Amino acid sequence: MINVPKGTKDVLPQDSYKWQFVENKARETAKVFGASEIRTPTFEHTEVFLRGVGETTDIVNKEMYTFNDKGGRSITLKPEGTAGVARAFVENGLSNSVLPAKLFYITQCFRYERPQAGRLREFHQFGVEFLGAKNADIDAEVIILAKTFLESVGIENVVLYINSIGCKECRKKYEQALKEYFNSNYDGLCALCKDRLNKNPLRILDCKNDDCKKINEGAPKILDYICEDCSNHLETVKKLLDVANVSYKINPNIVRGLDYYTRTVFEFVSENIGAQGTVCGGGRYDGLIAELGGQDVPGIGFAVGIERILMLLENTNKQIENPNKVKVYLAPMGENELVKAFELTAKLRKEGISADFDHMGRGIKAQFKYADKIGAKFVAVIGSNELASGVVRVKNMQEGTETDVAFDDLIEFVK
Ligand code: HAM
């Protein structure tokens, strides 16, 4: 037997309706906020992520699926959605059409991480990117969109953490303070962080190494360094979230693991799914479009991990109704009756009613068992009497009632 590669999963028929439920809610929520879908390729030139996500991030350093294609080009399977969307925005000149461009996507992503509950090597994101607006009201809008989506799928017990990581200008002062602090703790840092110290000290703050984590506890906090504009921006986001009755906690330790962020960053975290509790992460990225060769266009967005949403729904015993159950099951007792069942299912299906009949030559008892397994709402046994009278007894499996219905009235009855 050949198994799936480590860190990947099949979505089996008995579970796919749950995925459809979450994806439908994502699409519905995006729509009411005026966002349109964008689809970008599964792989990009590696440079998109080197420049977009950043060369000192864990994603780029350790986790990317990068290979040379047969033409010798360096190709990477997308580890996240934002950089590819930004590349598409620039390449297709979307800044010349309506702004803000309100975009959303549902995509698979690939990261070579150590798999555990809620952490996979192939996973799926619902992401949103709003490009073109620099004011804080759009930050609040994007955060509210994420929250609206989480609530629409039935997720309530998540905490929203917010922080500002400043702009290019205030970041310079902060990086200087970080360098001084980490230099005085140099010996305790892991090898990777020693390397990060000169390249990008901010990245040390989200290192997973236990020694680095301890050192990080005493590190200077960004909120003590942000400039007046960045501070006002954060205050406006907070004010609008208050107006919208969205509760949040300011958490100066949220720095996010990707380099493109500026100003607002946020995460929705659950305590119900263990260590990988971050179900949604996002923030503003005012320099990304220019970094990828576009104009000076600001942006903000987030991505939700779909597997983590499903895990959370499962762990909190949220029931999702399976809409794909067969509505009508016809149980023929012999060959002639099978022809009638064949004819009737075709008529039902033409009316958009899901219907099925026995394909396995089962006896009546086994057919009822099967009908139960596929969740049929109505079951009708067709024997020689039914063929002669043109009337069939329809059992409502949910209510346990039985009704005699003429073949010709079956569609109306089950509708
Ligand atoms: P991220 O925090 O790297 O941000 O990922 C977003 C979400 O994807 C996480 O909160 C988590 O739910 C899910 N996720 C990440 N890695 C894994 C994994 N290995 N297995 C399962 N789920 C995972 C981004 O990707 C940014 N592009 C978000 C963004 C969009 N920022 C602005 N716009």
XYZ file of C-alpha atoms and ligand atoms in Angstrom:
448
model
C 0.000 0.000 0.000
C 1.247 3.499 -0.802
C 0.479 6.118 1.860
C -0.058 9.848 1.480
C 3.090 11.927 2.083
C 3.668 12.967 5.703
C 1.762 16.112 6.635
C -0.891 15.758 3.915
C -4.444 14.460 4.196
C -7.221 13.075 2.047
C -10.603 14.687 2.432
C -12.963 11.719 2.301
C -16.579 11.767 1.038
C -17.960 11.506 4.581
C -16.152 14.742 5.492
C -16.143 16.824 2.315
C -19.496 18.461 3.135
C -17.816 20.071 6.170
C -15.214 21.636 3.891
C -17.970 22.815 1.553
C -19.786 24.345 4.528
C -16.705 26.339 5.611
C -15.834 27.351 2.042
C -19.418 28.486 1.371
C -19.390 30.615 4.514
C -16.055 32.115 3.406
C -17.510 33.024 0.004
C -20.727 34.413 1.500
C -18.841 36.559 4.016
C -16.407 37.861 1.393
C -19.371 38.737 -0.825
C -21.207 40.818 1.778
C -18.000 42.816 2.303
C -17.762 43.403 -1.456
C -14.747 41.158 -2.131
C -14.195 39.216 -5.377
C -12.303 35.984 -5.784
C -8.761 35.892 -7.156
C -7.016 32.645 -8.109
C -3.271 32.591 -8.523
C -1.032 29.656 -9.496
C -0.046 26.968 -7.007
C 3.608 27.741 -7.715
C 5.492 30.960 -8.320
C 9.037 31.996 -9.139
C 10.882 31.593 -5.830
C 11.809 35.279 -5.901
C 8.178 36.244 -5.192
C 8.474 34.733 -1.712
C 12.089 35.772 -1.122
C 11.103 39.385 -1.705
C 7.545 39.128 -0.397
C 7.694 36.926 2.692
C 11.329 37.798 3.446
C 14.671 36.006 3.413
C 15.108 35.931 7.187
C 11.718 34.324 7.962
C 11.301 30.703 9.048
C 9.025 30.166 6.052
C 11.731 31.108 3.535
C 14.659 29.690 5.511
C 13.291 26.311 6.428
C 9.829 25.585 5.136
C 9.517 26.189 1.418
C 9.038 23.477 -1.188
C 11.534 24.831 -3.690
C 12.885 23.016 -6.736
C 14.344 23.702 -10.142
C 11.953 22.881 -12.961
C 13.126 21.191 -16.157
C 13.975 24.603 -17.597
C 16.297 25.322 -14.658
C 14.011 27.968 -13.069
C 13.702 28.069 -9.297
C 10.062 27.385 -8.492
C 8.316 27.348 -5.082
C 4.949 25.908 -4.074
C 3.126 28.772 -2.387
C 3.658 28.741 1.382
C 0.958 31.431 1.797
C -1.420 33.443 -0.369
C -0.491 37.112 0.007
C 2.764 37.299 -1.991
C 1.205 35.614 -5.058
C -1.814 37.922 -4.930
C 0.500 40.943 -4.665
C 2.502 39.673 -7.661
C -0.739 39.233 -9.659
C -1.946 42.706 -8.605
C 1.239 44.279 -9.980
C 1.522 42.120 -13.094
C -2.107 42.687 -14.143
C -2.108 46.407 -13.413
C -4.972 46.107 -10.932
C -3.938 49.389 -9.320
C -5.342 51.097 -12.439
C -8.832 49.748 -11.816
C -11.173 50.306 -8.899
C -9.471 50.835 -5.543
C -9.552 49.492 -2.970
C -9.223 46.161 -4.735
C -11.101 43.809 -2.419
C -9.854 40.317 -3.069
C -10.304 36.923 -1.467
C -9.037 33.406 -2.144
C -9.326 29.833 -0.975
C -6.115 28.017 -1.698
C -3.851 25.183 -0.666
C -0.463 26.169 0.803
C 2.702 24.173 1.384
C 5.168 24.436 4.250
C 7.762 21.860 5.214
C 6.964 21.934 8.938
C 6.992 19.193 11.576
C 3.431 17.867 11.342
C 1.235 17.810 14.442
C -2.434 18.418 15.220
C -3.378 21.548 13.268
C -0.021 21.768 11.495
C 0.297 20.183 8.084
C 2.635 20.333 5.140
C -0.230 20.887 2.745
C -2.983 22.988 4.298
C -5.685 25.346 3.100
C -6.301 29.019 3.673
C -9.236 31.338 3.199
C -7.543 34.687 2.732
C -8.604 38.261 2.108
C -6.479 41.109 0.732
C -7.769 44.696 0.499
C -5.369 46.820 -1.549
C -5.190 50.551 -2.086
C -6.458 52.130 1.157
C -4.109 53.533 3.750
C -6.605 54.667 6.394
C -7.316 52.784 9.584
C -11.002 52.187 8.839
C -10.104 49.480 6.343
C -8.000 47.740 9.009
C -11.101 47.591 11.195
C -13.181 46.366 8.233
C -10.767 43.513 7.511
C -10.661 42.462 11.161
C -14.472 42.553 11.323
C -14.651 40.485 8.119
C -12.490 37.812 9.758
C -14.627 37.848 12.878
C -17.867 37.729 10.863
C -16.573 34.664 9.034
C -15.527 32.904 12.252
C -18.939 33.577 13.782
C -20.747 32.427 10.632
C -19.178 28.975 10.903
C -20.029 28.817 14.612
C -16.694 29.726 16.221
C -17.108 31.916 19.272
C -14.408 31.284 21.828
C -11.495 32.976 20.130
C -9.495 35.919 21.415
C -8.538 38.718 19.041
C -5.036 40.055 19.679
C -3.912 43.286 18.073
C -0.603 45.068 17.882
C 1.178 47.654 15.765
C 4.643 46.941 14.469
C 5.090 50.472 13.187
C 6.199 51.867 9.854
C 9.638 51.866 8.232
C 10.640 54.974 10.172
C 9.732 53.971 13.716
C 10.927 50.433 13.023
C 14.495 51.774 12.560
C 14.592 53.053 16.158
C 13.016 49.872 17.432
C 15.453 47.644 15.544
C 18.324 49.605 17.039
C 16.931 49.015 20.543
C 16.459 45.323 19.768
C 20.025 45.019 18.480
C 21.379 46.529 21.671
C 19.243 44.254 23.827
C 20.028 41.054 21.923
C 23.735 41.911 21.719
C 23.805 41.988 25.501
C 22.158 38.515 25.483
C 24.106 37.227 22.472
C 25.463 34.027 23.999
C 22.017 32.737 24.885
C 20.618 33.042 21.332
C 20.291 30.058 18.960
C 22.581 29.981 15.925
C 19.825 31.151 13.574
C 18.981 34.136 15.783
C 22.661 35.097 16.043
C 22.527 35.324 12.275
C 19.220 37.228 12.377
C 20.596 39.792 14.804
C 22.247 41.878 12.126
C 19.943 41.028 9.245
C 16.520 41.417 10.899
C 16.386 41.433 14.729
C 12.560 41.568 14.681
C 12.543 37.940 13.532
C 14.183 36.849 16.793
C 10.925 37.780 18.529
C 9.047 34.884 16.959
C 11.784 32.267 17.311
C 10.412 28.959 18.677
C 13.659 28.021 20.490
C 13.088 27.867 24.282
C 16.231 29.861 25.194
C 15.368 32.586 22.671
C 11.788 32.656 23.950
C 13.076 33.369 27.469
C 15.353 36.153 26.247
C 12.441 37.596 24.259
C 10.416 38.105 27.413
C 12.667 40.988 28.446
C 13.053 42.506 24.972
C 12.002 46.139 24.295
C 8.354 46.458 23.224
C 7.488 48.004 19.861
C 4.605 50.064 21.259
C 7.156 52.128 23.189
C 8.843 53.057 19.901
C 6.083 53.699 17.360
C 5.775 57.200 15.902
C 2.799 59.500 16.360
C 1.208 58.612 13.004
C 1.431 54.889 13.729
C 0.109 55.436 17.221
C -2.874 57.454 15.904
C -3.505 54.746 13.311
C -3.716 52.109 16.029
C -5.979 54.304 18.158
C -8.405 54.713 15.247
C -8.486 50.955 14.642
C -9.247 50.441 18.335
C -11.942 53.127 18.309
C -13.702 51.602 15.287
C -13.557 48.120 16.787
C -15.134 49.557 19.939
C -17.876 51.133 17.812
C -18.470 47.738 16.211
C -18.556 46.039 19.612
C -15.614 43.809 18.725
C -13.574 42.929 21.779
C -9.795 42.648 21.479
C -6.649 42.608 23.535
C -3.568 44.649 22.732
C -0.679 42.195 22.686
C 2.768 43.743 22.093
C 4.226 40.261 21.535
C 2.377 39.702 18.256
C 4.986 40.358 15.568
C 3.869 37.768 12.945
C 6.301 35.507 11.115
C 6.371 37.304 7.763
C 8.465 40.342 6.831
C 5.948 42.334 4.841
C 3.922 43.639 7.774
C 3.693 47.299 8.777
C 1.499 48.935 11.430
C -1.569 46.836 12.350
C -1.069 43.100 12.963
C -3.632 40.764 14.497
C -4.386 37.155 15.327
C -7.466 35.237 16.410
C -6.425 32.541 18.867
C -8.401 29.644 20.315
C -7.598 27.656 23.403
C -9.644 24.694 22.200
C -7.225 23.156 19.706
C -3.928 22.904 21.569
C -0.586 24.380 20.598
C -1.609 25.446 17.079
C -4.329 27.721 18.400
C -3.943 30.573 15.923
C -6.853 30.141 13.545
C -6.372 33.450 11.753
C -3.467 35.836 11.265
C -3.125 39.034 9.322
C -2.046 42.610 9.119
C -1.164 45.636 7.045
C 1.624 45.500 4.453
C 2.129 48.974 3.025
C 5.449 48.223 1.328
C 4.760 44.863 -0.309
C 3.353 46.013 -3.646
C 6.314 48.355 -4.185
C 8.710 45.593 -3.080
C 7.325 43.438 -5.901
C 7.833 46.171 -8.492
C 4.463 47.933 -8.274
C 3.462 51.440 -7.239
C 3.278 52.631 -3.673
C -0.013 50.854 -2.905
C -0.863 49.942 0.685
C -2.652 46.741 1.641
C -4.098 44.748 4.495
C -5.405 41.218 4.796
C -5.581 37.992 6.737
C -5.686 34.253 6.242
C -7.614 31.626 8.160
C -6.410 28.005 8.291
C -9.336 25.860 7.147
C -8.033 22.675 8.818
C -7.797 24.548 12.120
C -11.379 25.799 11.731
C -12.587 22.233 11.144
C -10.581 20.999 14.130
C -12.081 23.667 16.324
C -15.612 22.824 15.175
C -14.957 19.165 15.919
C -13.399 19.820 19.334
C -16.318 21.994 20.385
C -18.861 19.459 19.056
C -20.409 21.843 16.549
C -22.747 19.894 14.270
C -22.702 20.642 10.549
C -25.639 19.290 8.628
C -24.758 17.186 5.604
C -26.738 18.698 2.716
C -25.614 16.010 0.297
C -27.801 13.206 1.583
C -30.021 11.385 -0.898
C -33.586 12.564 -0.484
C -35.490 9.691 -2.075
C -34.483 6.047 -2.134
C -36.492 3.594 -4.244
C -36.310 -0.072 -3.250
C -37.297 -2.355 -6.142
C -38.221 -5.992 -5.331
C -37.473 -7.511 -8.737
C -36.301 -6.883 -12.291
C -39.477 -5.227 -13.618
C -39.690 -3.077 -10.532
C -36.070 -2.030 -11.028
C -36.971 -0.615 -14.442
C -39.723 1.461 -12.772
C -37.257 2.633 -10.084
C -34.785 3.513 -12.848
C -37.443 5.570 -14.636
C -38.657 7.336 -11.461
C -35.182 8.283 -10.185
C -34.430 9.845 -13.583
C -37.614 11.971 -13.287
C -36.807 13.022 -9.724
C -33.244 13.984 -10.620
C -34.482 16.032 -13.567
C -36.420 18.081 -11.020
C -33.233 18.583 -9.003
C -34.259 16.102 -6.305
C -31.474 13.747 -5.233
C -32.665 10.179 -5.710
C -31.197 6.715 -5.884
C -32.188 3.031 -6.125
C -30.565 -0.324 -5.494
C -27.622 -1.178 -7.768
C -26.432 -4.204 -5.796
C -29.349 -6.676 -6.026
C -29.962 -6.448 -2.268
C -32.976 -7.870 -0.427
C -35.523 -5.461 1.055
C -34.079 -5.524 4.593
C -30.583 -4.788 3.322
C -31.981 -2.031 1.116
C -33.530 -0.312 4.139
C -30.203 -0.549 5.941
C -28.466 0.986 2.944
C -31.102 3.766 2.701
C -30.466 4.521 6.346
C -26.707 4.680 5.800
C -26.999 7.172 2.948
C -29.391 9.237 5.072
C -32.401 8.950 2.722
C -35.360 10.993 3.921
C -38.005 9.064 1.926
C -37.966 5.348 1.080
C -40.492 3.667 -1.196
C -40.651 -0.073 -1.832
C -41.730 -0.997 -5.364
C -43.195 -4.504 -5.702
C -45.618 -6.118 -8.188
C -48.678 -4.651 -6.380
C -47.256 -1.142 -6.720
C -46.552 -1.720 -10.401
C -50.147 -2.897 -10.924
C -51.824 -0.097 -8.900
C -49.449 2.755 -9.816
C -49.397 3.727 -6.148
C -46.419 3.418 -3.814
C -46.173 3.623 -0.012
C -43.630 6.306 0.861
C -41.989 6.102 4.271
C -40.676 9.287 5.843
C -37.618 7.914 7.639
C -37.225 10.939 9.912
C -40.811 11.064 11.124
C -41.669 7.365 10.776
C -44.913 8.166 8.866
C -46.163 6.344 5.756
C -48.223 7.782 2.903
C -49.659 6.189 -0.240
C -48.639 8.246 -3.252
C -49.373 7.732 -6.960
C -46.211 7.397 -9.089
C -47.333 10.495 -10.956
C -47.562 12.519 -7.728
C -44.238 11.394 -6.263
C -42.272 14.489 -7.314
C -44.832 16.867 -5.807
C -45.008 14.793 -2.623
C -41.257 14.715 -1.900
C -40.626 18.330 -2.955
P 0.129 32.857 8.622
O -0.050 33.296 10.036
O 1.442 32.309 8.244
O -0.212 34.117 7.736
O -0.991 31.804 8.270
C -2.360 32.107 8.399
C -3.093 30.933 8.991
O -2.859 29.754 8.213
C -2.656 30.530 10.388
O -3.274 31.333 11.367
C -3.112 29.094 10.466
O -4.486 29.038 10.791
C -2.911 28.606 9.048
N -1.648 27.843 8.926
C -0.403 28.323 8.794
N 0.497 27.331 8.707
C -0.200 26.179 8.797
C 0.159 24.787 8.764
N 1.409 24.378 8.588
N -0.842 23.870 8.883
C -2.127 24.259 9.035
N -2.516 25.543 9.058
C -1.568 26.505 8.941
C -0.203 34.105 6.379
O -0.101 33.122 5.703
C -0.445 35.477 5.774
N -0.362 35.337 4.299
C -1.788 36.022 6.203
C -2.075 37.371 5.611
C -2.842 37.633 4.544
N -1.547 38.510 6.026
C -1.989 39.481 5.258
N -2.765 38.971 4.329
